[in-house]
Amino acid sequence: GALLALSKPPGLPILGRPGDLSLDALLPALRRRLGLTAELHVVKAPAREYSGLVLLSSCYHTTKKLQQFFTNARWRGQYPATYHAITVGVPAEVEGEIRTGLRWQQQGDRAMVVPVLAPGRRSLARKDVKSTLTRYQVLGAMGDCALLQLQPRTAFPEQLQVHLTLLLCPALGDHEHSSCVGRVLGVPFFLTPETAPTRTQVLDKELLSRLGLSPRQLHRLPLHIHLQELVLP
């Protein structure tokens, strides 16, 4: 019918400035290649850093109906989107929920998302902090890495990356938040963003060898979070 699903590579933004490479800029060429007469709209897509499912529609009313469905599903406590992530570290529990407040915080000349473990009612009411929830399940583990299923019930930028650091298992390729997980004698612990400057993710020699990467190539390692499944009405 009106729906089209694609798999997006990591690093491709949905929207971009004129002349920049973005999914939105590619839609006219995609429409011509598929021989479609109607304009394509983005219904649902993962963030720039993520890979995975992009849902497009050639019908404006279908687009609005499905976008409203995703919003309503979260309000009803449902989990319409399922992600997979590869993590550095294995969670202590095989399944559970991560609940925390999230907010934007200025760090020097840049803004970043930070957790607020015990947000006050006033900050939540003013919407300075948003209460967030992600359900997780360990699907498999090998060595010091795990494959996780993640189902966010709320939507906030970088929610999944921050929630994984609170599990002490940052996503592979997370060069933004992984520095918040430190280790002493192999035991991980959480560092506040104020005390953990952003840096390229640090991996041990064994994992680097298994990935076939040198330390100099690490900054090019993409974020391993993938939008795996969307539930439609």
PDB file of C-alpha atoms in Angstrom:
ATOM      1  CA  GLY A   1       0.000   0.000   0.000  1.00  0.00           C
ATOM      2  CA  ALA A   2       1.239   3.438   0.998  1.00  0.00           C
ATOM      3  CA  LEU A   3       4.015   2.120   3.267  1.00  0.00           C
ATOM      4  CA  LEU A   4       7.676   1.529   2.483  1.00  0.00           C
ATOM      5  CA  ALA A   5      10.343   0.244   4.895  1.00  0.00           C
ATOM      6  CA  LEU A   6      14.085   0.765   4.557  1.00  0.00           C
ATOM      7  CA  SER A   7      17.137  -0.110   6.620  1.00  0.00           C
ATOM      8  CA  LYS A   8      19.211   2.986   7.424  1.00  0.00           C
ATOM      9  CA  PRO A   9      22.972   2.874   8.023  1.00  0.00           C
ATOM     10  CA  PRO A  10      24.373   4.579  11.132  1.00  0.00           C
ATOM     11  CA  GLY A  11      25.495   8.174  10.726  1.00  0.00           C
ATOM     12  CA  LEU A  12      22.850   9.183   8.170  1.00  0.00           C
ATOM     13  CA  PRO A  13      20.671  12.037   9.514  1.00  0.00           C
ATOM     14  CA  ILE A  14      16.961  12.204   8.747  1.00  0.00           C
ATOM     15  CA  LEU A  15      17.019  15.965   8.111  1.00  0.00           C
ATOM     16  CA  GLY A  16      19.933  18.080   6.970  1.00  0.00           C
ATOM     17  CA  ARG A  17      20.851  21.517   5.703  1.00  0.00           C
ATOM     18  CA  PRO A  18      20.470  22.175   1.961  1.00  0.00           C
ATOM     19  CA  GLY A  19      23.286  20.417   0.118  1.00  0.00           C
ATOM     20  CA  ASP A  20      24.021  17.982   2.981  1.00  0.00           C
ATOM     21  CA  LEU A  21      23.494  14.241   2.663  1.00  0.00           C
ATOM     22  CA  SER A  22      20.356  13.238   4.567  1.00  0.00           C
ATOM     23  CA  LEU A  23      17.500  10.775   4.229  1.00  0.00           C
ATOM     24  CA  ASP A  24      15.100  13.619   3.443  1.00  0.00           C
ATOM     25  CA  ALA A  25      17.339  14.791   0.578  1.00  0.00           C
ATOM     26  CA  LEU A  26      17.352  11.260  -0.890  1.00  0.00           C
ATOM     27  CA  LEU A  27      13.554  10.821  -0.926  1.00  0.00           C
ATOM     28  CA  PRO A  28      12.901  12.460  -4.340  1.00  0.00           C
ATOM     29  CA  ALA A  29      15.471  10.180  -6.027  1.00  0.00           C
ATOM     30  CA  LEU A  30      14.034   7.155  -4.209  1.00  0.00           C
ATOM     31  CA  ARG A  31      10.525   8.070  -5.359  1.00  0.00           C
ATOM     32  CA  ARG A  32      11.690   8.292  -8.987  1.00  0.00           C
ATOM     33  CA  ARG A  33      13.560   4.997  -8.779  1.00  0.00           C
ATOM     34  CA  LEU A  34      10.470   3.213  -7.439  1.00  0.00           C
ATOM     35  CA  GLY A  35       8.188   4.893  -9.962  1.00  0.00           C
ATOM     36  CA  LEU A  36       5.970   6.470  -7.298  1.00  0.00           C
ATOM     37  CA  THR A  37       3.827   9.481  -8.176  1.00  0.00           C
ATOM     38  CA  ALA A  38       3.133  10.672  -4.624  1.00  0.00           C
ATOM     39  CA  GLU A  39       5.676  12.391  -2.373  1.00  0.00           C
ATOM     40  CA  LEU A  40       7.265  10.232   0.358  1.00  0.00           C
ATOM     41  CA  HIS A  41       7.043  11.236   4.038  1.00  0.00           C
ATOM     42  CA  VAL A  42       9.063   9.924   6.997  1.00  0.00           C
ATOM     43  CA  VAL A  43       6.717   8.232   9.480  1.00  0.00           C
ATOM     44  CA  LYS A  44       9.272   6.832  11.918  1.00  0.00           C
ATOM     45  CA  ALA A  45      13.053   6.666  11.819  1.00  0.00           C
ATOM     46  CA  PRO A  46      15.950   6.060  14.216  1.00  0.00           C
ATOM     47  CA  ALA A  47      18.240   8.881  15.329  1.00  0.00           C
ATOM     48  CA  ARG A  48      21.200   9.871  13.181  1.00  0.00           C
ATOM     49  CA  GLU A  49      23.679   7.706  15.126  1.00  0.00           C
ATOM     50  CA  TYR A  50      21.458   4.596  15.036  1.00  0.00           C
ATOM     51  CA  SER A  51      20.944   2.134  12.218  1.00  0.00           C
ATOM     52  CA  GLY A  52      17.748   0.277  11.409  1.00  0.00           C
ATOM     53  CA  LEU A  53      14.165   0.573  10.274  1.00  0.00           C
ATOM     54  CA  VAL A  54      12.882   3.677   8.525  1.00  0.00           C
ATOM     55  CA  LEU A  55       9.150   3.723   7.837  1.00  0.00           C
ATOM     56  CA  LEU A  56       8.016   5.897   4.900  1.00  0.00           C
ATOM     57  CA  SER A  57       4.554   6.654   3.560  1.00  0.00           C
ATOM     58  CA  SER A  58       3.272   8.062   0.277  1.00  0.00           C
ATOM     59  CA  CYS A  59      -0.031   9.108   1.910  1.00  0.00           C
ATOM     60  CA  TYR A  60      -0.184  12.193   4.142  1.00  0.00           C
ATOM     61  CA  HIS A  61      -3.181  10.895   6.151  1.00  0.00           C
ATOM     62  CA  THR A  62      -1.474   7.519   6.745  1.00  0.00           C
ATOM     63  CA  THR A  63       1.644   9.338   7.957  1.00  0.00           C
ATOM     64  CA  LYS A  64      -0.292  11.429  10.489  1.00  0.00           C
ATOM     65  CA  LYS A  65      -2.362   8.438  11.639  1.00  0.00           C
ATOM     66  CA  LEU A  66       0.709   6.284  12.305  1.00  0.00           C
ATOM     67  CA  GLN A  67       2.649   9.082  14.019  1.00  0.00           C
ATOM     68  CA  GLN A  68      -0.307   9.613  16.344  1.00  0.00           C
ATOM     69  CA  PHE A  69      -0.437   5.850  16.956  1.00  0.00           C
ATOM     70  CA  PHE A  70       3.202   5.784  18.109  1.00  0.00           C
ATOM     71  CA  THR A  71       2.595   8.732  20.448  1.00  0.00           C
ATOM     72  CA  ASN A  72      -0.590   7.206  21.895  1.00  0.00           C
ATOM     73  CA  ALA A  73       1.055   3.802  22.330  1.00  0.00           C
ATOM     74  CA  ARG A  74       3.714   5.315  24.622  1.00  0.00           C
ATOM     75  CA  TRP A  75       0.997   7.129  26.618  1.00  0.00           C
ATOM     76  CA  ARG A  76      -0.778   3.784  27.077  1.00  0.00           C
ATOM     77  CA  GLY A  77       2.400   2.211  28.417  1.00  0.00           C
ATOM     78  CA  GLN A  78       3.084   0.133  25.317  1.00  0.00           C
ATOM     79  CA  TYR A  79       6.414  -0.454  23.587  1.00  0.00           C
ATOM     80  CA  PRO A  80       5.913   0.009  19.808  1.00  0.00           C
ATOM     81  CA  ALA A  81       9.654   0.171  18.998  1.00  0.00           C
ATOM     82  CA  THR A  82      12.252  -2.522  19.694  1.00  0.00           C
ATOM     83  CA  TYR A  83      15.985  -1.903  19.372  1.00  0.00           C
ATOM     84  CA  HIS A  84      18.976  -4.231  19.485  1.00  0.00           C
ATOM     85  CA  ALA A  85      22.307  -3.088  20.923  1.00  0.00           C
ATOM     86  CA  ILE A  86      25.756  -4.596  21.338  1.00  0.00           C
ATOM     87  CA  THR A  87      27.234  -3.555  24.675  1.00  0.00           C
ATOM     88  CA  VAL A  88      30.692  -3.549  26.198  1.00  0.00           C
ATOM     89  CA  GLY A  89      29.914  -5.371  29.420  1.00  0.00           C
ATOM     90  CA  VAL A  90      27.134  -7.762  30.411  1.00  0.00           C
ATOM     91  CA  PRO A  91      24.286  -6.562  32.695  1.00  0.00           C
ATOM     92  CA  ALA A  92      24.128  -8.177  36.131  1.00  0.00           C
ATOM     93  CA  GLU A  93      20.434  -9.062  35.575  1.00  0.00           C
ATOM     94  CA  VAL A  94      19.248 -10.741  32.374  1.00  0.00           C
ATOM     95  CA  GLU A  95      16.220  -8.446  32.142  1.00  0.00           C
ATOM     96  CA  GLY A  96      14.801  -5.407  33.856  1.00  0.00           C
ATOM     97  CA  GLU A  97      13.896  -1.735  33.547  1.00  0.00           C
ATOM     98  CA  ILE A  98      15.996   1.418  33.629  1.00  0.00           C
ATOM     99  CA  ARG A  99      14.184   4.434  35.086  1.00  0.00           C
ATOM    100  CA  THR A 100      15.787   7.830  35.431  1.00  0.00           C
ATOM    101  CA  GLY A 101      15.286  11.506  34.745  1.00  0.00           C
ATOM    102  CA  LEU A 102      17.124  12.997  31.776  1.00  0.00           C
ATOM    103  CA  ARG A 103      17.940  16.592  30.993  1.00  0.00           C
ATOM    104  CA  TRP A 104      20.174  18.706  28.806  1.00  0.00           C
ATOM    105  CA  GLN A 105      23.224  20.194  30.533  1.00  0.00           C
ATOM    106  CA  GLN A 106      25.821  22.615  29.233  1.00  0.00           C
ATOM    107  CA  GLN A 107      29.330  21.163  29.429  1.00  0.00           C
ATOM    108  CA  GLY A 108      31.792  23.852  28.364  1.00  0.00           C
ATOM    109  CA  ASP A 109      30.878  24.884  24.821  1.00  0.00           C
ATOM    110  CA  ARG A 110      28.526  21.956  24.149  1.00  0.00           C
ATOM    111  CA  ALA A 111      25.230  20.599  25.478  1.00  0.00           C
ATOM    112  CA  MET A 112      24.865  16.956  26.455  1.00  0.00           C
ATOM    113  CA  VAL A 113      22.192  14.682  27.912  1.00  0.00           C
ATOM    114  CA  VAL A 114      22.800  13.719  31.553  1.00  0.00           C
ATOM    115  CA  PRO A 115      20.875  11.482  33.985  1.00  0.00           C
ATOM    116  CA  VAL A 116      19.032  12.878  36.998  1.00  0.00           C
ATOM    117  CA  LEU A 117      18.644   9.879  39.291  1.00  0.00           C
ATOM    118  CA  ALA A 118      16.159  11.489  41.719  1.00  0.00           C
ATOM    119  CA  PRO A 119      14.330  14.290  39.875  1.00  0.00           C
ATOM    120  CA  GLY A 120      12.141  16.576  41.965  1.00  0.00           C
ATOM    121  CA  ARG A 121       8.479  17.168  41.248  1.00  0.00           C
ATOM    122  CA  ARG A 122       9.048  20.815  40.391  1.00  0.00           C
ATOM    123  CA  SER A 123      11.732  20.066  37.799  1.00  0.00           C
ATOM    124  CA  LEU A 124       9.457  17.443  36.224  1.00  0.00           C
ATOM    125  CA  ALA A 125       6.485  19.822  36.228  1.00  0.00           C
ATOM    126  CA  ARG A 126       8.584  22.592  34.637  1.00  0.00           C
ATOM    127  CA  LYS A 127       9.811  19.986  32.123  1.00  0.00           C
ATOM    128  CA  ASP A 128      13.421  20.808  32.980  1.00  0.00           C
ATOM    129  CA  VAL A 129      13.786  17.052  33.503  1.00  0.00           C
ATOM    130  CA  LYS A 130      11.917  14.254  31.738  1.00  0.00           C
ATOM    131  CA  SER A 131      11.153  10.944  33.449  1.00  0.00           C
ATOM    132  CA  THR A 132      12.301   8.125  31.130  1.00  0.00           C
ATOM    133  CA  LEU A 133      11.941   4.352  31.056  1.00  0.00           C
ATOM    134  CA  THR A 134      13.561   1.603  28.980  1.00  0.00           C
ATOM    135  CA  ARG A 135      12.884  -2.120  29.270  1.00  0.00           C
ATOM    136  CA  TYR A 136      15.852  -4.404  28.472  1.00  0.00           C
ATOM    137  CA  GLN A 137      16.564  -8.098  28.005  1.00  0.00           C
ATOM    138  CA  VAL A 138      19.879  -9.865  27.417  1.00  0.00           C
ATOM    139  CA  LEU A 139      19.564 -11.979  24.263  1.00  0.00           C
ATOM    140  CA  GLY A 140      23.083 -13.368  24.349  1.00  0.00           C
ATOM    141  CA  ALA A 141      26.591 -12.782  25.685  1.00  0.00           C
ATOM    142  CA  MET A 142      30.115 -13.679  24.631  1.00  0.00           C
ATOM    143  CA  GLY A 143      33.249 -12.649  26.441  1.00  0.00           C
ATOM    144  CA  ASP A 144      32.638  -9.205  27.895  1.00  0.00           C
ATOM    145  CA  CYS A 145      30.026  -8.211  25.286  1.00  0.00           C
ATOM    146  CA  ALA A 146      26.268  -8.725  25.155  1.00  0.00           C
ATOM    147  CA  LEU A 147      23.414  -8.455  22.677  1.00  0.00           C
ATOM    148  CA  LEU A 148      20.523  -6.580  24.303  1.00  0.00           C
ATOM    149  CA  GLN A 149      16.926  -5.997  23.331  1.00  0.00           C
ATOM    150  CA  LEU A 150      15.840  -2.477  24.283  1.00  0.00           C
ATOM    151  CA  GLN A 151      12.262  -1.191  24.357  1.00  0.00           C
ATOM    152  CA  PRO A 152      11.952   2.506  25.264  1.00  0.00           C
ATOM    153  CA  ARG A 153       8.572   3.641  26.599  1.00  0.00           C
ATOM    154  CA  THR A 154       9.589   7.290  26.437  1.00  0.00           C
ATOM    155  CA  ALA A 155      11.324   9.340  23.775  1.00  0.00           C
ATOM    156  CA  PHE A 156      14.301  11.547  24.670  1.00  0.00           C
ATOM    157  CA  PRO A 157      17.493  12.246  22.682  1.00  0.00           C
ATOM    158  CA  GLU A 158      20.292   9.767  23.492  1.00  0.00           C
ATOM    159  CA  GLN A 159      18.019   7.979  25.992  1.00  0.00           C
ATOM    160  CA  LEU A 160      19.273   4.502  25.100  1.00  0.00           C
ATOM    161  CA  GLN A 161      22.961   5.430  25.313  1.00  0.00           C
ATOM    162  CA  VAL A 162      22.565   7.050  28.744  1.00  0.00           C
ATOM    163  CA  HIS A 163      20.429   4.179  30.061  1.00  0.00           C
ATOM    164  CA  LEU A 164      23.069   1.668  28.954  1.00  0.00           C
ATOM    165  CA  THR A 165      25.774   3.572  30.850  1.00  0.00           C
ATOM    166  CA  LEU A 166      23.581   3.365  33.968  1.00  0.00           C
ATOM    167  CA  LEU A 167      23.602  -0.428  33.438  1.00  0.00           C
ATOM    168  CA  LEU A 168      27.425  -0.043  33.360  1.00  0.00           C
ATOM    169  CA  CYS A 169      27.302  -1.539  29.844  1.00  0.00           C
ATOM    170  CA  PRO A 170      27.802   1.234  27.279  1.00  0.00           C
ATOM    171  CA  ALA A 171      26.918   0.543  23.662  1.00  0.00           C
ATOM    172  CA  LEU A 172      29.766  -0.481  21.386  1.00  0.00           C
ATOM    173  CA  GLY A 173      30.833   2.589  19.422  1.00  0.00           C
ATOM    174  CA  ASP A 174      29.391   5.087  21.936  1.00  0.00           C
ATOM    175  CA  HIS A 175      32.017   7.851  21.889  1.00  0.00           C
ATOM    176  CA  GLU A 176      29.657  10.266  23.660  1.00  0.00           C
ATOM    177  CA  HIS A 177      28.704   8.598  26.954  1.00  0.00           C
ATOM    178  CA  SER A 178      30.943   5.534  27.421  1.00  0.00           C
ATOM    179  CA  SER A 179      33.521   7.582  29.369  1.00  0.00           C
ATOM    180  CA  CYS A 180      30.949   7.692  32.224  1.00  0.00           C
ATOM    181  CA  VAL A 181      31.713   4.002  32.913  1.00  0.00           C
ATOM    182  CA  GLY A 182      35.060   3.565  34.636  1.00  0.00           C
ATOM    183  CA  ARG A 183      36.805   0.386  35.816  1.00  0.00           C
ATOM    184  CA  VAL A 184      38.944  -0.441  38.829  1.00  0.00           C
ATOM    185  CA  LEU A 185      40.521  -3.909  38.784  1.00  0.00           C
ATOM    186  CA  GLY A 186      38.009  -4.900  36.119  1.00  0.00           C
ATOM    187  CA  VAL A 187      34.968  -3.808  38.151  1.00  0.00           C
ATOM    188  CA  PRO A 188      32.823  -1.149  36.386  1.00  0.00           C
ATOM    189  CA  PHE A 189      31.413   1.906  38.179  1.00  0.00           C
ATOM    190  CA  PHE A 190      29.499   5.011  37.120  1.00  0.00           C
ATOM    191  CA  LEU A 191      31.190   8.391  36.792  1.00  0.00           C
ATOM    192  CA  THR A 192      29.207  11.613  36.637  1.00  0.00           C
ATOM    193  CA  PRO A 193      29.437  13.453  33.287  1.00  0.00           C
ATOM    194  CA  GLU A 194      31.126  16.374  35.077  1.00  0.00           C
ATOM    195  CA  THR A 195      34.061  14.142  36.048  1.00  0.00           C
ATOM    196  CA  ALA A 196      34.212  12.126  32.797  1.00  0.00           C
ATOM    197  CA  PRO A 197      35.116  14.227  29.734  1.00  0.00           C
ATOM    198  CA  THR A 198      33.799  12.924  26.410  1.00  0.00           C
ATOM    199  CA  ARG A 199      36.353  10.849  24.501  1.00  0.00           C
ATOM    200  CA  THR A 200      36.677   8.037  21.977  1.00  0.00           C
ATOM    201  CA  GLN A 201      35.505   4.775  23.547  1.00  0.00           C
ATOM    202  CA  VAL A 202      38.283   2.744  25.157  1.00  0.00           C
ATOM    203  CA  LEU A 203      38.312  -1.008  24.385  1.00  0.00           C
ATOM    204  CA  ASP A 204      40.685  -3.690  25.633  1.00  0.00           C
ATOM    205  CA  LYS A 205      43.241  -5.309  23.314  1.00  0.00           C
ATOM    206  CA  GLU A 206      41.339  -8.591  23.042  1.00  0.00           C
ATOM    207  CA  LEU A 207      38.143  -6.914  21.838  1.00  0.00           C
ATOM    208  CA  LEU A 208      40.091  -4.674  19.451  1.00  0.00           C
ATOM    209  CA  SER A 209      41.716  -7.786  17.996  1.00  0.00           C
ATOM    210  CA  ARG A 210      38.343  -9.524  17.570  1.00  0.00           C
ATOM    211  CA  LEU A 211      36.990  -6.435  15.797  1.00  0.00           C
ATOM    212  CA  GLY A 212      40.073  -6.226  13.597  1.00  0.00           C
ATOM    213  CA  LEU A 213      40.682  -2.614  14.605  1.00  0.00           C
ATOM    214  CA  SER A 214      43.687  -0.630  15.748  1.00  0.00           C
ATOM    215  CA  PRO A 215      43.366   2.023  18.492  1.00  0.00           C
ATOM    216  CA  ARG A 216      43.746   4.723  15.802  1.00  0.00           C
ATOM    217  CA  GLN A 217      40.697   3.381  13.941  1.00  0.00           C
ATOM    218  CA  LEU A 218      38.435   3.330  17.017  1.00  0.00           C
ATOM    219  CA  HIS A 219      36.971   6.798  16.445  1.00  0.00           C
ATOM    220  CA  ARG A 220      35.404   5.486  13.216  1.00  0.00           C
ATOM    221  CA  LEU A 221      33.588   2.631  14.982  1.00  0.00           C
ATOM    222  CA  PRO A 222      29.836   3.353  14.577  1.00  0.00           C
ATOM    223  CA  LEU A 223      27.300   3.185  17.366  1.00  0.00           C
ATOM    224  CA  HIS A 224      25.892  -0.353  17.589  1.00  0.00           C
ATOM    225  CA  ILE A 225      22.236   0.451  18.330  1.00  0.00           C
ATOM    226  CA  HIS A 226      19.756  -0.772  15.705  1.00  0.00           C
ATOM    227  CA  LEU A 227      16.003  -0.149  15.368  1.00  0.00           C
ATOM    228  CA  GLN A 228      14.963  -3.762  14.870  1.00  0.00           C
ATOM    229  CA  GLU A 229      11.159  -3.784  14.932  1.00  0.00           C
ATOM    230  CA  LEU A 230       8.136  -1.475  14.788  1.00  0.00           C
ATOM    231  CA  VAL A 231       4.626  -2.528  15.797  1.00  0.00           C
ATOM    232  CA  LEU A 232       1.878  -1.107  13.551  1.00  0.00           C
ATOM    233  CA  PRO A 233      -1.867  -0.941  14.216  1.00  0.00           C
TER     234      PRO A 233
END
